[in-house]
XYZ file of C-alpha atoms in Angstrom:
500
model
C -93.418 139.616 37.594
C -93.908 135.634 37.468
C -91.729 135.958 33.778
C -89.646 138.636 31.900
C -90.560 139.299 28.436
C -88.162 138.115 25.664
C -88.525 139.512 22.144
C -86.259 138.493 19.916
C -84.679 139.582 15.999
C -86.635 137.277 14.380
C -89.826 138.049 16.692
C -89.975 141.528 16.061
C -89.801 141.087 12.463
C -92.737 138.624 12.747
C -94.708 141.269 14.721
C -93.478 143.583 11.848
C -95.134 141.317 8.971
C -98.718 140.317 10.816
C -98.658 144.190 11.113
C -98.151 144.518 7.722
C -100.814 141.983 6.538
C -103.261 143.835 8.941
C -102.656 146.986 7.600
C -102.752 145.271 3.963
C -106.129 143.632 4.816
C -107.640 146.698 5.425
C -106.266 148.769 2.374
C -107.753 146.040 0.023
C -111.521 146.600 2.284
C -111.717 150.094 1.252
C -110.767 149.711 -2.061
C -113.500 147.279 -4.020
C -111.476 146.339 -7.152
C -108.814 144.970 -5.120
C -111.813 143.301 -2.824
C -113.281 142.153 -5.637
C -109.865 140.307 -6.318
C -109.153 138.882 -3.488
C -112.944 137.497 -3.367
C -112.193 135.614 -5.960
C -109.900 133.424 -3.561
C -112.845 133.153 -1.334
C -114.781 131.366 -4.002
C -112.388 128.346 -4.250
C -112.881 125.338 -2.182
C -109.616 124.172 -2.325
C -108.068 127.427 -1.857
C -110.389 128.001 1.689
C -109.269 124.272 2.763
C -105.478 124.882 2.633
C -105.620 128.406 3.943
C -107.104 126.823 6.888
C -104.813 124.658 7.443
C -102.171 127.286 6.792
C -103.863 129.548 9.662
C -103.787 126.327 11.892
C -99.895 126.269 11.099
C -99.929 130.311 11.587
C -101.359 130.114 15.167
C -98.944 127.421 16.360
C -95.999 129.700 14.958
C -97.409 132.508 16.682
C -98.110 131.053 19.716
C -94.357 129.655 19.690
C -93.145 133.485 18.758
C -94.163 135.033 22.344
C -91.301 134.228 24.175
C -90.207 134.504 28.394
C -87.837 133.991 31.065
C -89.575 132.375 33.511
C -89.102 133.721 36.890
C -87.134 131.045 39.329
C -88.388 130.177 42.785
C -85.054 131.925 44.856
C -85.000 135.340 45.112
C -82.439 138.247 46.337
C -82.577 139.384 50.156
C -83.663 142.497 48.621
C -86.841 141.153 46.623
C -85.216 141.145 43.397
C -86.241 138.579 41.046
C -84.137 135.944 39.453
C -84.807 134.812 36.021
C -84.470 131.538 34.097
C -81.447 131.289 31.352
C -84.046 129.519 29.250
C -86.309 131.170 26.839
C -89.583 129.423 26.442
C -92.549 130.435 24.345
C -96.322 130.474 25.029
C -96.021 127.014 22.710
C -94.225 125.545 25.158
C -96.637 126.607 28.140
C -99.227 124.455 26.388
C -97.141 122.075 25.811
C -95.669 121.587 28.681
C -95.993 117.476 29.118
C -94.444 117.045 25.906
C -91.211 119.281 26.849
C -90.814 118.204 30.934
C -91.646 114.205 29.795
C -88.209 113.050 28.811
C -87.956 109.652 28.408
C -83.989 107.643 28.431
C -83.756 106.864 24.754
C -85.435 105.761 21.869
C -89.325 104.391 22.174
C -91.838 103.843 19.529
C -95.356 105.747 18.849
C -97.922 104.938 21.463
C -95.261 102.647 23.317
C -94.838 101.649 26.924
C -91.294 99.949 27.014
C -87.746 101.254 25.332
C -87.224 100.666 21.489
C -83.784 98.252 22.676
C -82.960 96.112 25.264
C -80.924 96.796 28.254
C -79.470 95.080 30.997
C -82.151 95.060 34.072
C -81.353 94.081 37.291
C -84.062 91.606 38.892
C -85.010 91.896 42.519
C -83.315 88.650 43.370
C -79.991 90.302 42.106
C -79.480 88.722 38.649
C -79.408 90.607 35.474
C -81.586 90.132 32.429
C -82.026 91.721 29.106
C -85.314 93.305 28.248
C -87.240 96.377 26.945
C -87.511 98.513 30.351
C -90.233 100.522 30.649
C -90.746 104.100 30.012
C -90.824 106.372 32.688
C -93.974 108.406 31.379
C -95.458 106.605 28.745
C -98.085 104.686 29.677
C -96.450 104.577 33.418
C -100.078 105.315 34.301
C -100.892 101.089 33.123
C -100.602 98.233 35.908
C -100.397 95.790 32.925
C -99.218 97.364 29.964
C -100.109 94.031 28.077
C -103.932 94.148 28.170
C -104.756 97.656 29.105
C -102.415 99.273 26.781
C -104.934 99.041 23.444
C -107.979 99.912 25.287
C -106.944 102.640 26.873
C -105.323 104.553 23.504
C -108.427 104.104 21.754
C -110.587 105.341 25.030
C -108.706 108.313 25.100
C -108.326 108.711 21.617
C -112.391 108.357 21.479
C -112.988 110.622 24.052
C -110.226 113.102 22.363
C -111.632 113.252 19.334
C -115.463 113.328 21.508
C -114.354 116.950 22.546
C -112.889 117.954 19.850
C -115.978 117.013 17.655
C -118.246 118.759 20.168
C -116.289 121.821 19.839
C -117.065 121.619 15.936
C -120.636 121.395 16.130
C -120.311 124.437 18.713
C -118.080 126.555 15.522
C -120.667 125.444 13.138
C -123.978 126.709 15.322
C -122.668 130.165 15.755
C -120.954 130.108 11.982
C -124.712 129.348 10.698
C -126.832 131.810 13.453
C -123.906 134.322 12.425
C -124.520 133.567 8.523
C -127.994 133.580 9.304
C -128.417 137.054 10.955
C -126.506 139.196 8.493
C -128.419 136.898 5.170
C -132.026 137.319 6.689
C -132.708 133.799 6.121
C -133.818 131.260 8.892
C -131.345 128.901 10.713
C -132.308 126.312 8.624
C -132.282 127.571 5.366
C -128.307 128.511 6.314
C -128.045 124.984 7.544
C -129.230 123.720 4.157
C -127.204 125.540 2.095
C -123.802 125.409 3.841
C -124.743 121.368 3.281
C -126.029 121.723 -0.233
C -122.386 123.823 -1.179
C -124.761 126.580 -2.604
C -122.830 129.311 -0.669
C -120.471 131.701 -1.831
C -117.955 131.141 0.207
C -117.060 127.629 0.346
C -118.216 127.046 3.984
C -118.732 123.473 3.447
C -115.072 122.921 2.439
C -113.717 125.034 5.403
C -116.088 122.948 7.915
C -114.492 119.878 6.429
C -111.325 120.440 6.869
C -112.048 122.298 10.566
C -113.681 118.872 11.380
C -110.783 116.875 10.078
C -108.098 119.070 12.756
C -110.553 119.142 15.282
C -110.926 115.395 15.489
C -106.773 114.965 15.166
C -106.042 117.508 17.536
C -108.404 116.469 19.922
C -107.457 113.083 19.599
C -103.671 113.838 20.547
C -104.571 116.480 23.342
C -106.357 113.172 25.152
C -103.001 111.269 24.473
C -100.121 113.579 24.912
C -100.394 113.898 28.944
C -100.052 109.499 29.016
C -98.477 108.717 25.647
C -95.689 109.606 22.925
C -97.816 109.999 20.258
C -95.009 109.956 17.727
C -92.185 108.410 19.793
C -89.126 109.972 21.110
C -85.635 110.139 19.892
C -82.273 109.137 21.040
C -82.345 111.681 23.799
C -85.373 110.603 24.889
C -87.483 113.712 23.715
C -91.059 113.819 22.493
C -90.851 113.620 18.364
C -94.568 115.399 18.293
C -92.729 118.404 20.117
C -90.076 118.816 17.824
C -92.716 118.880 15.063
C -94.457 121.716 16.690
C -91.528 123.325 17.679
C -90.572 122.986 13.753
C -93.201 125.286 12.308
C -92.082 128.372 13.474
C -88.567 128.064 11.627
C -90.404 126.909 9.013
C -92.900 129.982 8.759
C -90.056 132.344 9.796
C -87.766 131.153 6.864
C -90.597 131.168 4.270
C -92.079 135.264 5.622
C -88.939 137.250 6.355
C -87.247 135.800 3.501
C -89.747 137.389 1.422
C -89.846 140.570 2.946
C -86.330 141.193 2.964
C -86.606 139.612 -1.353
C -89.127 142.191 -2.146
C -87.775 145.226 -2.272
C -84.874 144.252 -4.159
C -86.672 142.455 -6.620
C -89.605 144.993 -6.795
C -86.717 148.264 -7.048
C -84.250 146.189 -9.072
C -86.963 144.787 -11.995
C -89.283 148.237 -12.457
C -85.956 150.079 -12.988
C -84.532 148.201 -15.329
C -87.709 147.347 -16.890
C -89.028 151.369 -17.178
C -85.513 153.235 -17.716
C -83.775 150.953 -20.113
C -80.493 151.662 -21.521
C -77.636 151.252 -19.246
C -79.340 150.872 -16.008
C -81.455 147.831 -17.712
C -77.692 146.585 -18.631
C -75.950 147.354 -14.802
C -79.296 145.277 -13.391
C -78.999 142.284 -15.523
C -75.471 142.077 -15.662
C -75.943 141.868 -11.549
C -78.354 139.270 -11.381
C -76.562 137.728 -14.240
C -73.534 137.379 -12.530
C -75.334 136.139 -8.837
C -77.112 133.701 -10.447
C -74.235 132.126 -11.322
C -72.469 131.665 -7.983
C -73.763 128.797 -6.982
C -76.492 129.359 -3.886
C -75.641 126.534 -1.739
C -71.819 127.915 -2.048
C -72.498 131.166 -1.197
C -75.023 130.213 1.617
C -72.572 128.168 3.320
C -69.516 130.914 3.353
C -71.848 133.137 4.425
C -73.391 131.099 7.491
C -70.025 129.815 8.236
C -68.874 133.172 8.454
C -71.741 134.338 10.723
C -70.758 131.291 12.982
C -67.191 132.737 13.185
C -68.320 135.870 14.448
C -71.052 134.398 16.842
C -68.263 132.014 18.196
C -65.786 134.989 18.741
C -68.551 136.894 20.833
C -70.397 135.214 23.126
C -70.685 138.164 25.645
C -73.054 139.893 23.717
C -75.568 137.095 23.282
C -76.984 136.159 26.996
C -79.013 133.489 26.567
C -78.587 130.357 23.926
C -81.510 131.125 22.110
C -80.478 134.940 20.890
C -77.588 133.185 19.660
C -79.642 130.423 17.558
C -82.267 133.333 16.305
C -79.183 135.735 15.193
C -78.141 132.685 12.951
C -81.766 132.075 11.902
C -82.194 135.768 11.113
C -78.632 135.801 9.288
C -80.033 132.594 6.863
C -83.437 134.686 5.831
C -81.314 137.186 5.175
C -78.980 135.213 2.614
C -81.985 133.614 0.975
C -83.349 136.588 0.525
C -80.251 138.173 -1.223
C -79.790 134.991 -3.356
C -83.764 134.356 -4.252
C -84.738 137.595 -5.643
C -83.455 137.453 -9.189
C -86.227 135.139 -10.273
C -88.598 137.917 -9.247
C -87.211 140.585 -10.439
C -86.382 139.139 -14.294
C -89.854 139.042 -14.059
C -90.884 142.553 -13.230
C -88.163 143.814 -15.666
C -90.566 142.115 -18.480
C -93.837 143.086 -17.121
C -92.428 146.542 -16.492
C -91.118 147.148 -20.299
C -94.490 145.826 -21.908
C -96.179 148.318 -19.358
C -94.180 151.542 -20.289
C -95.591 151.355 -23.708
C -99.221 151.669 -22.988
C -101.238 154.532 -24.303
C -101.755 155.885 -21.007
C -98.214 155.855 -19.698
C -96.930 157.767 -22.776
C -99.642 160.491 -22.470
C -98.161 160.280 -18.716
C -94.455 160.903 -20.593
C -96.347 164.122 -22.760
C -98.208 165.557 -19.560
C -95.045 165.774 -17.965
C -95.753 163.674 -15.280
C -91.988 162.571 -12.866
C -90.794 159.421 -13.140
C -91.367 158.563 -10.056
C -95.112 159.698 -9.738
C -95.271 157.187 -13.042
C -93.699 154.132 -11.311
C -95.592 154.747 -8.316
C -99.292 155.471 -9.649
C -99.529 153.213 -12.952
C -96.140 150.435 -12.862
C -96.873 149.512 -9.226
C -100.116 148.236 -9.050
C -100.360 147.001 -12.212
C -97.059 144.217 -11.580
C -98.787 143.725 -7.870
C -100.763 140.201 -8.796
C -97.404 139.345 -9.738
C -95.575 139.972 -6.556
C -98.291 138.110 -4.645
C -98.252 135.116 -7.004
C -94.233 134.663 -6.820
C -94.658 135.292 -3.124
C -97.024 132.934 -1.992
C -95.819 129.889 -4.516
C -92.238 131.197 -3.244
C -93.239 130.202 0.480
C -93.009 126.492 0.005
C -89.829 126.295 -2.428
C -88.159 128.166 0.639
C -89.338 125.990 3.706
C -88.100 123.032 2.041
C -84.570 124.992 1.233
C -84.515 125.271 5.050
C -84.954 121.432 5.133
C -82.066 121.066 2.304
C -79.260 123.905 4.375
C -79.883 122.320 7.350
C -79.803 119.019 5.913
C -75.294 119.578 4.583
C -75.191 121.767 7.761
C -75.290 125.021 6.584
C -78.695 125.784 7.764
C -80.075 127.204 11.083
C -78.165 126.505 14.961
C -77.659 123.042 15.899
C -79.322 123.638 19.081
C -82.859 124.938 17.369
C -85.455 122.481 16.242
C -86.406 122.695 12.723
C -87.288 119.937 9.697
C -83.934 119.906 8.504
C -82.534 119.131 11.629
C -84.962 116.856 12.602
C -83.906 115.062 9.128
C -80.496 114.971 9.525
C -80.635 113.405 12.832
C -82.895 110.632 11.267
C -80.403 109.935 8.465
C -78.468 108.363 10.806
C -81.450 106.806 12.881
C -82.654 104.710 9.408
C -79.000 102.665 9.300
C -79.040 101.149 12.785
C -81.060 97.882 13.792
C -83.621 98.104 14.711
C -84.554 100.589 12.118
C -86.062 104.514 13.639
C -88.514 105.271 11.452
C -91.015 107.897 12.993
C -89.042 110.658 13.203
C -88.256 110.848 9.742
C -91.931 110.118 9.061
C -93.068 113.077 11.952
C -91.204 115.498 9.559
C -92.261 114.578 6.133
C -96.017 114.735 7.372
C -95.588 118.091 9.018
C -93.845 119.410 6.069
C -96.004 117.242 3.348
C -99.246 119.127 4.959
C -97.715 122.660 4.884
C -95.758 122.552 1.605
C -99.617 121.012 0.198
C -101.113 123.259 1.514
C -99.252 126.538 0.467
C -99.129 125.302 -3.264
C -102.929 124.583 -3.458
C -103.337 128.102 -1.644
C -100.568 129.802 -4.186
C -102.671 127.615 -7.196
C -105.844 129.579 -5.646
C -104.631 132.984 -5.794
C -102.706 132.503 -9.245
C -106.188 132.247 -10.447
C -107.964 134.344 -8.827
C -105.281 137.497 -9.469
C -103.475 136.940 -12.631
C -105.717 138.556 -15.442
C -104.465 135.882 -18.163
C -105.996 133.026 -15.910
C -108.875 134.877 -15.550
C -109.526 135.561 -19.430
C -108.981 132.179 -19.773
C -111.177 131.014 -17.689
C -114.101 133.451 -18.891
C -113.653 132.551 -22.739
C -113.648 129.010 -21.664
C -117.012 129.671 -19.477
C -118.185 131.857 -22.594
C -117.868 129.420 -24.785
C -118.947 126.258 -22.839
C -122.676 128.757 -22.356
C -122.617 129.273 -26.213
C -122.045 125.498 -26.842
C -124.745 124.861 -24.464
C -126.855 127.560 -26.418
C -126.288 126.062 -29.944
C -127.209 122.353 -28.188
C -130.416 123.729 -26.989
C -131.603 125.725 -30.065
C -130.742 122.243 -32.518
C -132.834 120.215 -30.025
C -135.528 122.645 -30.082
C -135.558 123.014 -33.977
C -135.771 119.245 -34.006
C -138.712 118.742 -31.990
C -140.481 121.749 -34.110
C -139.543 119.536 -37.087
C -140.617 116.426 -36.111
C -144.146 118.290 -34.667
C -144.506 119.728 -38.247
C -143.802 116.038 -40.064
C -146.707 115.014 -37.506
């Protein structure tokens, strides 16, 4: 084989949750009241627009997730096959001019000469300071001064050219697709995708499809000749340790919450449905964690976990298990530390719940606690578990940001936003002034933090039955109003034809 397959902790766990939402996805098809729900989401135009954009963020995660050995050109005498001690990713594959182009040091966006000066030796033998030129970035220019402009926005044209054509190619085959199962005619799709008279928002998610397609287009046509976003002191591509970013980022905000839910969901309908002293042992445990400060706690516990990985090394074999058994370790501690909110809140959903009608006729039928919990508290606190989780997601991502930020976060060796900020704290005091890699991060995590809030404000309303009866007596009376306003101006035009 040209690789050998790597799978780490925190990959198999990933595996574990798309698995999950599969299975998930399909529960909630055969079941129409929970369809029915979730349709709901579908209706809202900002909802559609971030969850695209969160899907865009998803695929580069999960193309970074598949990870490899690549095999190395020497082999044994007896054909066996060495391997690479680095771990790279499918991400990577892609990616590859932005990993292999290493520059010396530091060099702006789009620039073809180092962010300093340094000492350059002239062919006549004297020395000279100036800004040397980079060895990849726009090395492909005879005369950086007056080709450099025209050429970014040629390629940058012709970028955002493909990526525009691939649009229009999505959009034909979205509207003879839309077309085909609504028996209408390709133009009367065409016309109502444009006319937003759809059910699903189409013209929203087209938008913002457009809007990516154009950007990443636009950088694909750049990245093999350019630093899009500059490089930093080490002379790596900033863009790449964006990319590279998202996975921690998605990997910190999902496991997290699968390892949160089932103490929160055990925890809160216990102590909510039995009462009495287990409802007293529950709070007075929550109680007493959220008082330990988190940060506190965090850090003794990753600084312990870096004890033990530093008193070990033989049973980690490459530098990347290492980093992803400390990544794994933090999800873990968030997750211990960030269920309480969660599961104060099923307590009180769970006590209002056990005094319905139905659940006490449940009590006189006889009917096992368990069989109870399972069959009538369950569902009925589920809109609440998805709510918390998905406005959850961002309020952890930028706690990754935060740990790593003091130091306490994931391995100094793996890119994330935290890291990439605390690197850049430093980078802002010197003169002349790094800017973009602070600015790389805070647009990578402005767009996904944006977008998983709008998403999270989507699904609040589309699952939480107080929103929703809301939302109807508002639209109830808003069609009354309009009723009474029609029936006065019709009784005055009846009165004025009678004065006539």
């Amino acid at each position: 084989m040209f690789f050998d397959p790597v799978i780490l902790w925190t990959d198999a766990l990933i595996y574990l949750f798309v698995t999950m939402v599969l299975i998930g996805v399909g529960y909630v098809r055969r079941h129409p009241h929970l369809l029915a729900s979730w349709e709901r989401v579908g209706h809202s135009a900002s909802g559609m627009a971030s969850l695209t954009v969160l899907l865009f963020f998803l695929l580069i995660g999960l193309l970074d997730t598949v990870h490899f050995r690549p095999a190395l050109e020497q082999t044994h005498s007896n054909g066996e096959i060495n391997y690479s001690a680095d771990v790279l990713s499918v991400l990577d594959v892609l990616v590859t001019p932005l990993r292999l182009q290493v520059e010396k040091t530091y060099s702006a966006p789009l620039a073809t000469h180092l962010y300093a000066k340094e000492t350059i030796e002239l062919p006549d033998g004297q020395q000279t300071r100036s800004f040397a030129r980079l060895l990849y970035g726009g090395a492909h220019l005879k005369n950086p001064e007056t080709e450099h402009t025209a050429d970014i926005v040629t390629r940058a044209i012709r970028g955002a050219a493909y990526g525009l054509a691939i649009w229009c190619i999505f959009l034909v085959a979205l509207t003879t697709t839309l077309s085909y199962r609504n028996q209408l005619s390709f133009k009367q799709t065409f016309t109502r995708i444009w006319q937003r008279t759809t059910e699903i928002p189409w013209y929203a998610i087209l938008m913002t499809l457009l809007i990516l397609s154009l950007l990443v287009g636009s950088v694909s046509a750049l990245i093999g000749y350019y630093h899009v976003l500059g490089t930093d002191k080490v002379g790596q591509d900033v863009l790449y340790q964006s990319l590279k970013s998202i996975r921690v980022a998605l990997v910190i905000g999902t496991l997290t919450t699968l390892i949160m839910l089932p103490f929160a969901l055990l925890l809160g309908i216990m102590a909510g449905y039995f009462r009495g002293w287990i409802d007293d042992v529950i709070q007075y445990l929550y109680t007493t964690l959220n008082s330990i400060p988190s940060v506190l706690l965090i850090a003794a516990a990753v600084l312990m976990m870096q004890v033990y990985i530093e008193t070990h090394p033989e049973i980690f074999d490459t530098t990347a298990a290492r980093a992803d058994l400390r990544l794994l370790f933090l999800c873990i501690i968030l997750g211990i530390t960030s269920w309480t909110g969660l599961c104060r809140l099923l307590r009180g959903e769970a006590m209002k719940l056990r005094e319905l009608e139905y659940i006490q006729a449940a009590h006189a039928f006889g009917v096992s606690h368990w069989r109870i919990i399972t069959r009538h508290i369950l569902p009925n606190v589920m809109h609440l578990v998805l709510i918390a989780t998905v406005m959850d997601f961002s309020s952890l991502v930028l706690a990754e940001a935060v740990l790593s930020y003091v130091g306490v976060g994931v391995d100094p060796s793996m890119i994330s936003f935290g890291t990439m900020i605390n690197a850049a704290r430093l980078e802002m005091a010197r003169e002349p002034m790094v800017w973009w890699a602070l600015l790389s991060a805070f647009i990578f995590m402005l767009a996904l933090v944006l977008s998983a809030n709008l998403f999270a404000d989507a699904v609040q309303h589309a699952l939480d039955p107080r929103t929703r009866t809301l939302k109807q007596r508002h639209v109830k009376h808003r069609s009354e109003k309009n009723h009474l306003l029609a029936t006065s101006k019709i009784d005055n035009q009846a009165k004025s034809t009678n004065s006539l």
